[in-house]
Coordinates of C-alpha atoms in Angstrom, one line a residue:
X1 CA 141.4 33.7 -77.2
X2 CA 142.2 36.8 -79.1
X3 CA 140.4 39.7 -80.9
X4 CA 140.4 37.3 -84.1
X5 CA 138.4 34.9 -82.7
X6 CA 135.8 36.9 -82.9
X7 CA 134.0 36.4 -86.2
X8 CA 134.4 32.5 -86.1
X9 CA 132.0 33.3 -83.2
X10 CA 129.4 34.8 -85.0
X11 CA 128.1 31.4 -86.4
X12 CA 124.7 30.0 -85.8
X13 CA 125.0 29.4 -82.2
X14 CA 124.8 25.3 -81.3
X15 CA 120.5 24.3 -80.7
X16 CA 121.9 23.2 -77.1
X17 CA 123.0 27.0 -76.1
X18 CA 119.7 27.9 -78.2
X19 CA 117.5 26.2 -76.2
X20 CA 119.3 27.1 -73.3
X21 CA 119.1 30.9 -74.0
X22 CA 115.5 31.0 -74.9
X23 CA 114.2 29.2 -71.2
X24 CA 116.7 31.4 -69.6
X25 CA 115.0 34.5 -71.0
X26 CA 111.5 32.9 -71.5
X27 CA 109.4 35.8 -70.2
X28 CA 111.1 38.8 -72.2
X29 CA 110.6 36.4 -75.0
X30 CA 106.8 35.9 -74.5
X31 CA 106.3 39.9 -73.5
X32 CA 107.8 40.7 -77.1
X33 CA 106.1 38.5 -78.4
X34 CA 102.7 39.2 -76.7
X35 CA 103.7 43.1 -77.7
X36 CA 103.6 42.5 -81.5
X37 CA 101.1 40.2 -81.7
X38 CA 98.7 43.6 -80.0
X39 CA 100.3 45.8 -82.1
X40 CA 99.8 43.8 -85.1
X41 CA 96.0 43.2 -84.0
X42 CA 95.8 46.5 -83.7
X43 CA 97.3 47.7 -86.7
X44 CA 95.1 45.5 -88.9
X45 CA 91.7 47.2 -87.2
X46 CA 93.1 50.4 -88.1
X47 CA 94.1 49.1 -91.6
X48 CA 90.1 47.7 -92.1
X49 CA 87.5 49.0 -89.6
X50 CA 88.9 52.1 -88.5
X51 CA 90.1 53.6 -92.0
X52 CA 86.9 52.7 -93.2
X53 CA 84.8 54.3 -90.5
X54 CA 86.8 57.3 -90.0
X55 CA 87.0 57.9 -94.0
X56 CA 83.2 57.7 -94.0
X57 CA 83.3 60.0 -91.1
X58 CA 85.3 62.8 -93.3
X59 CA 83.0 62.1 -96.1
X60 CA 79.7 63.1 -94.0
X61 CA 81.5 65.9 -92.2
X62 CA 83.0 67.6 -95.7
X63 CA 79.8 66.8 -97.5
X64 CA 77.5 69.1 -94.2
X65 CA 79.2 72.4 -95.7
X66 CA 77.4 75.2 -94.0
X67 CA 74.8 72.9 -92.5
X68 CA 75.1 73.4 -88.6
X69 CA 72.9 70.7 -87.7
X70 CA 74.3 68.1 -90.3
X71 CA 75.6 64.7 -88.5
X72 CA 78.7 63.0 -89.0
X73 CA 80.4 60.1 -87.5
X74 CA 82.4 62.2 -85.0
X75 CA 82.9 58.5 -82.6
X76 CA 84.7 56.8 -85.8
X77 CA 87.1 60.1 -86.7
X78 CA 88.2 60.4 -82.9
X79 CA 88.6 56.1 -82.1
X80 CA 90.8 56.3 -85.1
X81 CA 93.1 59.1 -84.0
X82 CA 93.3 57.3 -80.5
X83 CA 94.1 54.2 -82.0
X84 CA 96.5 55.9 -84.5
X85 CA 98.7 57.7 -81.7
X86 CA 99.3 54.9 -79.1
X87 CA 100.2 52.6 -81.3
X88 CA 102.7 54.5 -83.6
X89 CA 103.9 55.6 -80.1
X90 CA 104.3 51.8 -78.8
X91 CA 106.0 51.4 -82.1
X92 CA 108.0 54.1 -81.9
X93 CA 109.4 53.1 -78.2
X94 CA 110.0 49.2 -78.6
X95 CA 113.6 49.9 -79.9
X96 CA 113.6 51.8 -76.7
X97 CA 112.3 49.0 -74.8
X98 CA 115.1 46.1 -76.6
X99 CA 117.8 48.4 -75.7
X100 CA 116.8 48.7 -71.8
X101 CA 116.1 44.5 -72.0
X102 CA 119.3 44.2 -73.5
X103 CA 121.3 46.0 -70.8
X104 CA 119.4 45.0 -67.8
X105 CA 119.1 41.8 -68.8
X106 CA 121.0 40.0 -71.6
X107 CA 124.6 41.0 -70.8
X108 CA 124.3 43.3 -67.4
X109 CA 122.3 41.0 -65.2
X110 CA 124.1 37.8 -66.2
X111 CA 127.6 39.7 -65.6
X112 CA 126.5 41.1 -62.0
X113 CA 124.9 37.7 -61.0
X114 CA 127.5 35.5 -62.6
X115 CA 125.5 33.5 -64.8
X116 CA 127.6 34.4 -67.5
X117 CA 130.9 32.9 -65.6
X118 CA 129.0 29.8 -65.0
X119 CA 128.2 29.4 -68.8
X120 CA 131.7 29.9 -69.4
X121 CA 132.6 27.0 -67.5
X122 CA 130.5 24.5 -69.4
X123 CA 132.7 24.3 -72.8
X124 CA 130.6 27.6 -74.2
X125 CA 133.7 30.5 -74.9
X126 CA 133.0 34.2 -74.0
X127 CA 132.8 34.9 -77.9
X128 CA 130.0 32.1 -78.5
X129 CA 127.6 33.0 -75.6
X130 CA 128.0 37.1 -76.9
X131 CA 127.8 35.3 -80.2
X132 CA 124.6 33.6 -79.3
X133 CA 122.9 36.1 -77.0
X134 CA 122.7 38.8 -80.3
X135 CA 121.7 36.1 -82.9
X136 CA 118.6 34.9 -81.6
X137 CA 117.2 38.1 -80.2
X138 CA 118.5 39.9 -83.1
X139 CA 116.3 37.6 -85.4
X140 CA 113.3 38.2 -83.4
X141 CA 113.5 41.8 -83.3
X142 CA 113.9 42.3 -87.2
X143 CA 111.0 39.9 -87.9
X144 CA 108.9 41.1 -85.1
X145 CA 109.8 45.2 -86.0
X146 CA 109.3 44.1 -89.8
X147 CA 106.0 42.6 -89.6
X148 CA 104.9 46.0 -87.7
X149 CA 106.3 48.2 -89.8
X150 CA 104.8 46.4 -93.0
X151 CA 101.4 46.8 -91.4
X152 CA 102.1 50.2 -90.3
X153 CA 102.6 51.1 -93.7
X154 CA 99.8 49.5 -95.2
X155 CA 97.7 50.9 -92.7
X156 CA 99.0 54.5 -93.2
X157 CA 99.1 54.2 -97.1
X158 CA 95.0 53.5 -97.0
X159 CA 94.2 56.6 -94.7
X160 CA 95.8 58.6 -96.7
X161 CA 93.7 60.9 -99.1
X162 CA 90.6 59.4 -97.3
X163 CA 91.1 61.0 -93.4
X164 CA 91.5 64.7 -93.2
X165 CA 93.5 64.6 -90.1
X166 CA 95.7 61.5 -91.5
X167 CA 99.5 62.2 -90.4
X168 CA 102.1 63.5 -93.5
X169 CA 104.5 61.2 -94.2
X170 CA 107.3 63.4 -92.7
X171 CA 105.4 63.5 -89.2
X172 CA 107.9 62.4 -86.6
X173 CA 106.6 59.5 -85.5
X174 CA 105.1 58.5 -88.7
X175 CA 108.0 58.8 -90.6
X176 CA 109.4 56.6 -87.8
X177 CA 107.9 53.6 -87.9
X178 CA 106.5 53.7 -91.6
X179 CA 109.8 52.3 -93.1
X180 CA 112.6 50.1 -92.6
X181 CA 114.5 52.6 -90.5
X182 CA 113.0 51.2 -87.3
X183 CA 114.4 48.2 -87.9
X184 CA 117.3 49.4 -87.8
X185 CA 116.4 51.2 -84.5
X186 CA 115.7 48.6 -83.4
X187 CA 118.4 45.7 -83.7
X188 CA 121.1 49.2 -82.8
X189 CA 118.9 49.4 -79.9
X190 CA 119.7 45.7 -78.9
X191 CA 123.3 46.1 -79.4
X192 CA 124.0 49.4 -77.6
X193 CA 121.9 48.0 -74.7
X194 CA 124.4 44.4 -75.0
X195 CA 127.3 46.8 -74.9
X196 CA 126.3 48.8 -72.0
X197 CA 126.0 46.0 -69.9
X198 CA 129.5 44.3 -71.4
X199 CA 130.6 48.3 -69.8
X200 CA 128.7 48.6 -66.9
X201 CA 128.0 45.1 -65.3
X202 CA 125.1 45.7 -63.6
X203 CA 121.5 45.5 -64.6
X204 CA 120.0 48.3 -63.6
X205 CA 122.5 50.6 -64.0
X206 CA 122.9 49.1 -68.0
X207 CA 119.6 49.4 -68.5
X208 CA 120.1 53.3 -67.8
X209 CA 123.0 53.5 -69.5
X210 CA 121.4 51.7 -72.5
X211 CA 118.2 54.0 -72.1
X212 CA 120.2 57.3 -72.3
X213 CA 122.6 55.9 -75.2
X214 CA 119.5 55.3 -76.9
X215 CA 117.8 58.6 -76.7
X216 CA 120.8 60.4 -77.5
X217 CA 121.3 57.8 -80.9
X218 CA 117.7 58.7 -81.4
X219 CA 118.0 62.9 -81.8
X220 CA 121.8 62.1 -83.6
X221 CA 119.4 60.3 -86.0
X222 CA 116.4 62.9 -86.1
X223 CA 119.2 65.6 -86.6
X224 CA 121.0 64.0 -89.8
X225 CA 117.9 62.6 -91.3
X226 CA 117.0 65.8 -93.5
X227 CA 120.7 65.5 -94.9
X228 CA 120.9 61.8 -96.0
X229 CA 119.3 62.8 -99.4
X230 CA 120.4 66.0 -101.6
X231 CA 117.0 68.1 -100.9
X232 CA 114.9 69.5 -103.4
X233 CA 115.3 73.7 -103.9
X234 CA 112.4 75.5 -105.0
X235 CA 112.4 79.2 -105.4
X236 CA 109.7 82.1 -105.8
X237 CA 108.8 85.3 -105.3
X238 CA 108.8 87.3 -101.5
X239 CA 105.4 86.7 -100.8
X240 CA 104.9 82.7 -101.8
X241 CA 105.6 82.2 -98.5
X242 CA 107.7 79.5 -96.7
X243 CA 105.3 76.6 -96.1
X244 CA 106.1 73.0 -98.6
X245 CA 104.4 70.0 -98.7
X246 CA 107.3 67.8 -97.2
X247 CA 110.2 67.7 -94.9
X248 CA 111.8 71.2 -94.3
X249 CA 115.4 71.3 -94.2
X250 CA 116.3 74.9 -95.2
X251 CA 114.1 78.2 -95.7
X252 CA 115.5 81.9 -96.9
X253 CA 115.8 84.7 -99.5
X254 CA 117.0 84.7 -102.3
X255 CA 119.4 88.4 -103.8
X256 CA 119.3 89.5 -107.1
X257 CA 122.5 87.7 -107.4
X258 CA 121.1 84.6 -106.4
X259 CA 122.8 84.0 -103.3
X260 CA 120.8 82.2 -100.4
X261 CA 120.3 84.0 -97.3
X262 CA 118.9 83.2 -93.9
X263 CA 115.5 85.2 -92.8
X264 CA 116.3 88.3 -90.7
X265 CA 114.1 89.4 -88.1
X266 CA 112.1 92.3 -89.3
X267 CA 109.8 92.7 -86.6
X268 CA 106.9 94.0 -89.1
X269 CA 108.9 96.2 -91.1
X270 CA 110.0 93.3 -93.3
X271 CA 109.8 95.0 -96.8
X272 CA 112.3 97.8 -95.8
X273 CA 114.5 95.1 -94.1
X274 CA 114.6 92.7 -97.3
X275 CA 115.2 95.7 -99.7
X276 CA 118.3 96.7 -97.6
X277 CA 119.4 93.2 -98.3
X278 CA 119.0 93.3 -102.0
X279 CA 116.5 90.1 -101.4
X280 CA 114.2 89.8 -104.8
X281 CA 112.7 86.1 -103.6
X282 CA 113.0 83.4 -101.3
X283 CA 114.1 79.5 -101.4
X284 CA 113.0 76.3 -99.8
X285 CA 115.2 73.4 -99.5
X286 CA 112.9 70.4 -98.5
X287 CA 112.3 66.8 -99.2
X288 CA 108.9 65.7 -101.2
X289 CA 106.7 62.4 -100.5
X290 CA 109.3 60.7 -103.6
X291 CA 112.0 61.2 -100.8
X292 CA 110.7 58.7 -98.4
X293 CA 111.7 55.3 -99.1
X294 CA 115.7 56.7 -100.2
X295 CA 115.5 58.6 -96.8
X296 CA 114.6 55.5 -95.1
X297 CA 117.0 53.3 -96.9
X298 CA 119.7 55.8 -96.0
X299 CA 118.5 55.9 -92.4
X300 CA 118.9 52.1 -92.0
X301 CA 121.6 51.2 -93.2
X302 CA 123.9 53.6 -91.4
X303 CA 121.8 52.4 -88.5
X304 CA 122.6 48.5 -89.4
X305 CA 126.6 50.1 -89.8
X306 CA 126.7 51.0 -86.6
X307 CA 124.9 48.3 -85.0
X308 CA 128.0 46.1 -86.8
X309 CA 130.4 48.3 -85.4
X310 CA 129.2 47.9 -82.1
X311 CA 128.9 44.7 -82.4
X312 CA 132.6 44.0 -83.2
X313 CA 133.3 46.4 -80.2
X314 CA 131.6 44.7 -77.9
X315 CA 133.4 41.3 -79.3
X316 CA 136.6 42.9 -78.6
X317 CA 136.1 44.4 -75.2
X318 CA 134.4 40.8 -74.2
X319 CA 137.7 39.0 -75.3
X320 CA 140.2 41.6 -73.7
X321 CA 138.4 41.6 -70.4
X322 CA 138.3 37.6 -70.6
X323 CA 141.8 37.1 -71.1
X324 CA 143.0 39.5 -68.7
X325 CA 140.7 38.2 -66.0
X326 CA 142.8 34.6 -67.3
X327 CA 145.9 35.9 -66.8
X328 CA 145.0 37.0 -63.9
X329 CA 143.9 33.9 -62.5
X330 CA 146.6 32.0 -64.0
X331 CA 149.3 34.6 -62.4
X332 CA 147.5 34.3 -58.7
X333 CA 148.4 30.0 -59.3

Protein backbone atom coordinates (compact mmCIF):
# COMPACT_ATOMS: atom_id res chain seq x y z
CA UNK A 1 0.00 0.00 0.00
CA UNK A 2 1.30 3.47 -0.70
CA UNK A 3 0.54 7.11 0.24
CA UNK A 4 -1.97 7.09 -2.90
CA UNK A 5 -4.04 4.71 -1.58
CA UNK A 6 -5.15 6.90 0.75
CA UNK A 7 -8.21 8.76 -0.64
CA UNK A 8 -9.68 5.53 -2.22
CA UNK A 9 -9.93 4.90 1.54
CA UNK A 10 -11.92 7.55 2.44
CA UNK A 11 -15.20 5.94 1.10
CA UNK A 12 -18.19 5.07 3.04
CA UNK A 13 -16.65 2.44 5.14
CA UNK A 14 -18.47 -1.26 4.34
CA UNK A 15 -21.96 -1.69 7.12
CA UNK A 16 -19.89 -4.91 8.31
CA UNK A 17 -16.82 -2.67 9.75
CA UNK A 18 -19.80 -0.12 10.68
CA UNK A 19 -21.42 -2.22 12.76
CA UNK A 20 -18.37 -3.57 14.00
CA UNK A 21 -16.95 -0.11 14.97
CA UNK A 22 -20.04 1.17 16.71
CA UNK A 23 -20.34 -2.27 19.40
CA UNK A 24 -16.65 -1.84 19.75
CA UNK A 25 -17.02 1.73 20.98
CA UNK A 26 -20.72 1.33 22.24
CA UNK A 27 -20.30 3.25 25.54
CA UNK A 28 -18.38 6.52 24.21
CA UNK A 29 -21.21 6.35 21.68
CA UNK A 30 -24.14 6.31 24.24
CA UNK A 31 -22.11 8.97 26.70
CA UNK A 32 -22.16 11.46 23.58
CA UNK A 33 -25.08 10.77 22.91
CA UNK A 34 -26.58 10.95 26.41
CA UNK A 35 -24.35 14.46 26.63
CA UNK A 36 -26.35 16.22 23.78
CA UNK A 37 -29.48 14.94 24.37
CA UNK A 38 -28.92 17.03 28.33
CA UNK A 39 -27.47 19.76 26.67
CA UNK A 40 -30.18 19.99 24.18
CA UNK A 41 -32.82 19.54 27.08
CA UNK A 42 -31.25 22.09 28.59
CA UNK A 43 -30.85 24.53 26.06
CA UNK A 44 -34.55 24.47 25.15
CA UNK A 45 -35.55 25.32 29.01
CA UNK A 46 -33.29 28.22 28.70
CA UNK A 47 -34.69 29.01 25.17
CA UNK A 48 -38.59 28.92 26.88
CA UNK A 49 -38.94 28.94 30.67
CA UNK A 50 -35.87 30.50 31.70
CA UNK A 51 -35.75 33.48 29.12
CA UNK A 52 -39.07 34.06 29.95
CA UNK A 53 -38.81 34.15 33.69
CA UNK A 54 -35.56 35.86 33.90
CA UNK A 55 -36.86 38.63 31.21
CA UNK A 56 -39.82 39.10 33.50
CA UNK A 57 -37.39 39.22 36.32
CA UNK A 58 -35.48 42.36 34.62
CA UNK A 59 -38.72 43.88 33.81
CA UNK A 60 -39.91 44.12 37.71
CA UNK A 61 -36.36 44.93 38.83
CA UNK A 62 -35.87 47.97 36.13
CA UNK A 63 -39.52 49.03 36.55
CA UNK A 64 -38.75 49.28 41.15
CA UNK A 65 -36.54 52.50 40.24
CA UNK A 66 -35.81 54.01 43.63
CA UNK A 67 -38.20 51.80 45.43
CA UNK A 68 -36.09 49.89 48.09
CA UNK A 69 -38.69 47.59 49.13
CA UNK A 70 -39.96 46.76 45.44
CA UNK A 71 -39.89 42.81 44.60
CA UNK A 72 -38.56 41.24 41.80
CA UNK A 73 -38.01 37.70 40.62
CA UNK A 74 -34.41 37.57 41.90
CA UNK A 75 -34.83 33.21 41.88
CA UNK A 76 -35.66 33.37 37.93
CA UNK A 77 -32.58 36.08 36.95
CA UNK A 78 -29.99 33.92 39.08
CA UNK A 79 -31.44 29.98 37.75
CA UNK A 80 -30.94 31.49 34.45
CA UNK A 81 -27.37 32.63 34.78
CA UNK A 82 -26.57 29.20 36.42
CA UNK A 83 -28.10 27.44 33.69
CA UNK A 84 -26.50 29.83 31.13
CA UNK A 85 -22.78 29.26 32.32
CA UNK A 86 -22.55 25.42 32.77
CA UNK A 87 -23.91 24.66 29.80
CA UNK A 88 -22.03 27.08 27.37
CA UNK A 89 -19.11 25.72 29.46
CA UNK A 90 -20.11 21.89 28.71
CA UNK A 91 -20.48 23.19 25.16
CA UNK A 92 -17.53 24.83 25.03
CA UNK A 93 -15.32 21.66 26.38
CA UNK A 94 -16.93 18.74 24.27
CA UNK A 95 -14.44 19.39 21.48
CA UNK A 96 -12.15 18.96 24.36
CA UNK A 97 -13.74 15.89 25.39
CA UNK A 98 -13.68 14.17 21.34
CA UNK A 99 -10.18 14.97 21.07
CA UNK A 100 -9.16 13.12 24.53
CA UNK A 101 -11.74 10.02 23.34
CA UNK A 102 -10.13 10.06 20.19
CA UNK A 103 -6.53 9.61 21.48
CA UNK A 104 -7.21 7.36 24.32
CA UNK A 105 -9.46 5.45 22.66
CA UNK A 106 -10.00 5.38 18.86
CA UNK A 107 -6.52 5.04 17.56
CA UNK A 108 -4.11 4.90 20.94
CA UNK A 109 -5.87 2.21 22.83
CA UNK A 110 -6.44 -0.05 19.88
CA UNK A 111 -2.57 0.46 18.76
CA UNK A 112 -1.20 -0.36 22.46
CA UNK A 113 -3.69 -3.35 22.85
CA UNK A 114 -3.44 -4.67 19.37
CA UNK A 115 -6.88 -4.51 18.32
CA UNK A 116 -5.98 -2.61 15.51
CA UNK A 117 -3.38 -5.49 14.25
CA UNK A 118 -6.08 -8.01 14.66
CA UNK A 119 -8.51 -5.92 12.45
CA UNK A 120 -5.81 -5.82 10.01
CA UNK A 121 -5.78 -9.40 9.65
CA UNK A 122 -9.36 -9.92 8.74
CA UNK A 123 -9.23 -8.44 4.97
CA UNK A 124 -9.87 -4.61 6.48
CA UNK A 125 -6.44 -2.44 5.22
CA UNK A 126 -4.75 0.10 7.56
CA UNK A 127 -6.27 2.95 5.29
CA UNK A 128 -10.03 1.55 5.55
CA UNK A 129 -10.13 0.98 9.43
CA UNK A 130 -8.44 4.92 9.78
CA UNK A 131 -10.87 5.49 6.99
CA UNK A 132 -13.71 4.19 8.92
CA UNK A 133 -12.81 5.13 12.49
CA UNK A 134 -13.09 9.21 11.33
CA UNK A 135 -16.22 8.74 9.21
CA UNK A 136 -18.64 7.61 11.65
CA UNK A 137 -17.53 9.51 14.62
CA UNK A 138 -16.93 12.43 12.41
CA UNK A 139 -20.69 12.32 11.42
CA UNK A 140 -21.86 12.18 14.85
CA UNK A 141 -19.89 14.88 16.14
CA UNK A 142 -21.00 17.54 13.37
CA UNK A 143 -24.66 16.61 13.80
CA UNK A 144 -24.52 16.27 17.52
CA UNK A 145 -22.24 19.94 17.84
CA UNK A 146 -24.76 21.32 15.11
CA UNK A 147 -27.95 20.64 16.75
CA UNK A 148 -26.31 22.34 20.04
CA UNK A 149 -25.10 25.07 18.51
CA UNK A 150 -28.47 25.77 16.53
CA UNK A 151 -30.20 25.80 19.95
CA UNK A 152 -27.51 27.68 21.56
CA UNK A 153 -28.15 30.35 19.27
CA UNK A 154 -31.74 30.47 19.34
CA UNK A 155 -31.55 30.44 22.85
CA UNK A 156 -29.04 33.42 23.04
CA UNK A 157 -30.79 35.35 20.22
CA UNK A 158 -34.18 35.56 22.54
CA UNK A 159 -32.27 36.80 25.77
CA UNK A 160 -30.95 39.20 24.09
CA UNK A 161 -32.45 42.87 24.63
CA UNK A 162 -34.77 41.14 27.28
CA UNK A 163 -31.95 40.02 30.19
CA UNK A 164 -29.74 42.74 31.49
CA UNK A 165 -26.93 40.53 32.39
CA UNK A 166 -27.40 38.46 28.88
CA UNK A 167 -23.75 37.78 27.51
CA UNK A 168 -22.44 40.08 24.27
CA UNK A 169 -22.04 38.28 21.44
CA UNK A 170 -18.11 38.64 21.52
CA UNK A 171 -18.08 37.00 25.16
CA UNK A 172 -15.56 34.20 24.92
CA UNK A 173 -17.51 31.47 25.49
CA UNK A 174 -20.49 32.75 23.82
CA UNK A 175 -18.96 33.70 20.85
CA UNK A 176 -17.82 30.02 21.05
CA UNK A 177 -20.39 27.91 20.81
CA UNK A 178 -22.99 30.47 19.17
CA UNK A 179 -21.80 29.59 15.55
CA UNK A 180 -20.51 27.10 13.38
CA UNK A 181 -16.94 27.57 14.56
CA UNK A 182 -17.49 24.83 17.17
CA UNK A 183 -18.08 22.59 14.77
CA UNK A 184 -15.26 22.88 13.49
CA UNK A 185 -13.61 22.55 16.97
CA UNK A 186 -14.99 20.03 17.21
CA UNK A 187 -14.47 17.44 14.24
CA UNK A 188 -10.31 19.19 14.52
CA UNK A 189 -10.67 18.04 17.88
CA UNK A 190 -11.41 14.40 16.79
CA UNK A 191 -8.69 14.41 14.30
CA UNK A 192 -5.82 15.74 16.35
CA UNK A 193 -6.78 13.31 19.12
CA UNK A 194 -6.79 10.27 16.07
CA UNK A 195 -3.38 11.55 15.13
CA UNK A 196 -1.92 11.66 18.51
CA UNK A 197 -2.59 8.23 19.17
CA UNK A 198 -1.40 7.10 15.28
CA UNK A 199 2.07 9.19 17.21
CA UNK A 200 2.01 8.05 20.44
CA UNK A 201 0.44 4.48 20.79
CA UNK A 202 -0.73 4.50 23.95
CA UNK A 203 -4.07 5.53 25.41
CA UNK A 204 -3.36 7.41 28.04
CA UNK A 205 -0.48 9.08 27.09
CA UNK A 206 -2.67 10.19 23.54
CA UNK A 207 -5.27 11.23 25.34
CA UNK A 208 -2.68 13.83 26.91
CA UNK A 209 -1.13 14.46 24.05
CA UNK A 210 -4.45 15.11 22.35
CA UNK A 211 -5.57 17.25 25.44
CA UNK A 212 -2.50 19.60 25.28
CA UNK A 213 -2.61 19.79 21.26
CA UNK A 214 -6.08 20.86 21.79
CA UNK A 215 -5.61 23.61 24.21
CA UNK A 216 -2.82 24.98 22.40
CA UNK A 217 -5.22 24.85 18.82
CA UNK A 218 -7.69 26.46 21.02
CA UNK A 219 -5.58 29.96 22.12
CA UNK A 220 -3.83 29.71 18.24
CA UNK A 221 -7.60 30.16 17.40
CA UNK A 222 -8.66 32.74 20.22
CA UNK A 223 -5.42 34.73 19.16
CA UNK A 224 -6.16 35.00 15.18
CA UNK A 225 -9.90 35.36 15.55
CA UNK A 226 -9.93 39.27 15.77
CA UNK A 227 -7.90 39.19 12.43
CA UNK A 228 -9.96 36.93 10.12
CA UNK A 229 -12.21 39.92 9.23
CA UNK A 230 -10.78 43.57 8.19
CA UNK A 231 -12.03 45.41 11.54
CA UNK A 232 -13.99 48.37 11.64
CA UNK A 233 -11.92 51.93 12.58
CA UNK A 234 -13.61 54.51 14.36
CA UNK A 235 -12.10 57.68 15.39
CA UNK A 236 -12.89 60.68 17.88
CA UNK A 237 -11.78 63.09 19.95
CA UNK A 238 -9.20 62.52 23.35
CA UNK A 239 -11.71 62.15 25.73
CA UNK A 240 -14.49 59.70 23.89
CA UNK A 241 -12.77 57.27 25.49
CA UNK A 242 -11.77 53.71 24.46
CA UNK A 243 -14.77 51.44 25.26
CA UNK A 244 -16.92 49.92 21.79
CA UNK A 245 -19.74 47.87 21.59
CA UNK A 246 -17.96 44.80 20.04
CA UNK A 247 -14.77 42.84 19.75
CA UNK A 248 -11.59 45.01 20.48
CA UNK A 249 -8.80 44.37 18.30
CA UNK A 250 -6.77 47.61 18.45
CA UNK A 251 -7.09 50.91 20.68
CA UNK A 252 -4.72 54.28 20.32
CA UNK A 253 -4.21 58.01 19.45
CA UNK A 254 -4.55 59.47 16.74
CA UNK A 255 -1.58 62.80 15.56
CA UNK A 256 -2.55 65.59 13.75
CA UNK A 257 -1.13 63.78 10.87
CA UNK A 258 -3.26 61.04 11.31
CA UNK A 259 -0.88 58.48 12.14
CA UNK A 260 -2.02 55.65 14.70
CA UNK A 261 -0.20 55.34 17.81
CA UNK A 262 -0.18 52.94 20.74
CA UNK A 263 -1.35 54.53 24.33
CA UNK A 264 1.67 55.58 26.49
CA UNK A 265 1.66 55.35 30.02
CA UNK A 266 0.98 58.65 31.57
CA UNK A 267 0.60 57.86 35.01
CA UNK A 268 -1.99 60.86 35.55
CA UNK A 269 -0.32 63.36 33.72
CA UNK A 270 -1.85 62.20 30.42
CA UNK A 271 -2.68 65.59 28.85
CA UNK A 272 1.04 66.83 28.98
CA UNK A 273 2.14 63.28 27.75
CA UNK A 274 -0.28 63.25 24.60
CA UNK A 275 0.57 66.96 23.68
CA UNK A 276 4.35 65.91 23.59
CA UNK A 277 3.10 63.37 21.14
CA UNK A 278 1.27 65.70 18.89
CA UNK A 279 -1.90 63.28 19.66
CA UNK A 280 -5.26 65.39 18.56
CA UNK A 281 -7.71 62.03 18.97
CA UNK A 282 -7.72 58.48 19.43
CA UNK A 283 -8.86 55.32 17.21
CA UNK A 284 -10.60 52.01 17.85
CA UNK A 285 -10.24 49.13 15.61
CA UNK A 286 -12.99 46.58 16.65
CA UNK A 287 -15.48 44.22 15.20
CA UNK A 288 -19.45 45.17 15.51
CA UNK A 289 -22.40 42.53 16.12
CA UNK A 290 -22.64 42.50 11.75
CA UNK A 291 -19.20 40.81 12.16
CA UNK A 292 -20.34 37.63 13.74
CA UNK A 293 -21.46 35.21 11.32
CA UNK A 294 -18.23 36.29 8.63
CA UNK A 295 -15.98 35.79 11.83
CA UNK A 296 -17.46 32.46 12.36
CA UNK A 297 -17.46 31.39 8.80
CA UNK A 298 -13.78 32.39 8.70
CA UNK A 299 -13.17 30.55 11.96
CA UNK A 300 -14.55 27.30 10.59
CA UNK A 301 -13.43 26.81 7.75
CA UNK A 302 -9.67 27.20 8.48
CA UNK A 303 -10.68 24.89 11.30
CA UNK A 304 -12.35 22.16 8.77
CA UNK A 305 -8.65 23.02 6.61
CA UNK A 306 -6.76 21.84 9.09
CA UNK A 307 -8.86 19.08 10.27
CA UNK A 308 -8.26 17.86 6.23
CA UNK A 309 -4.76 18.35 6.59
CA UNK A 310 -4.44 16.33 9.42
CA UNK A 311 -6.35 14.01 8.20
CA UNK A 312 -4.20 13.27 5.12
CA UNK A 313 -1.25 13.28 7.68
CA UNK A 314 -2.40 10.88 9.68
CA UNK A 315 -3.28 8.72 6.26
CA UNK A 316 0.20 8.94 5.43
CA UNK A 317 1.97 8.27 8.59
CA UNK A 318 -0.53 5.17 9.03
CA UNK A 319 0.64 3.78 5.57
CA UNK A 320 4.48 4.47 6.07
CA UNK A 321 4.44 2.89 9.46
CA UNK A 322 2.37 -0.22 7.88
CA UNK A 323 4.58 -0.87 5.23
CA UNK A 324 7.68 -0.58 6.99
CA UNK A 325 6.42 -2.84 9.77
CA UNK A 326 5.74 -5.30 6.29
CA UNK A 327 8.90 -5.09 5.13
CA UNK A 328 10.01 -5.75 8.10
CA UNK A 329 8.31 -8.80 8.66
CA UNK A 330 8.84 -9.92 5.25
CA UNK A 331 12.85 -9.30 5.55
CA UNK A 332 12.90 -11.35 9.17
CA UNK A 333 11.16 -14.60 6.56
Amino acid sequence: MTALAAPAALRAPSPRLSRWLLRLHRPALYVFTGLVLVLAAALLWLWGPLTDAAAEGWRQWNACGDHPRCSYDQDAILRYKKVYDVTTLAMFLLPFLVAAWAGGALTGGELENGTAELTWTQGVTPARWLAAKLALPAALVAVGTGLLVLLHHLMWSAGEGRIDTSKSWYDTLTFAVNGPGLVGLALAGLVVGALAGLVVRRALAALGVALAAMAALWFATLSALPYLWPAVTTTGDLDSGFAVDGLHVDYGLVTSTGRHIPVPVCNGRCEDVYTKLDAVGIYNDYHPRSHFWPLHLMEAGLLLALAALLTLLAFRLLTRRTATARHREEAAV
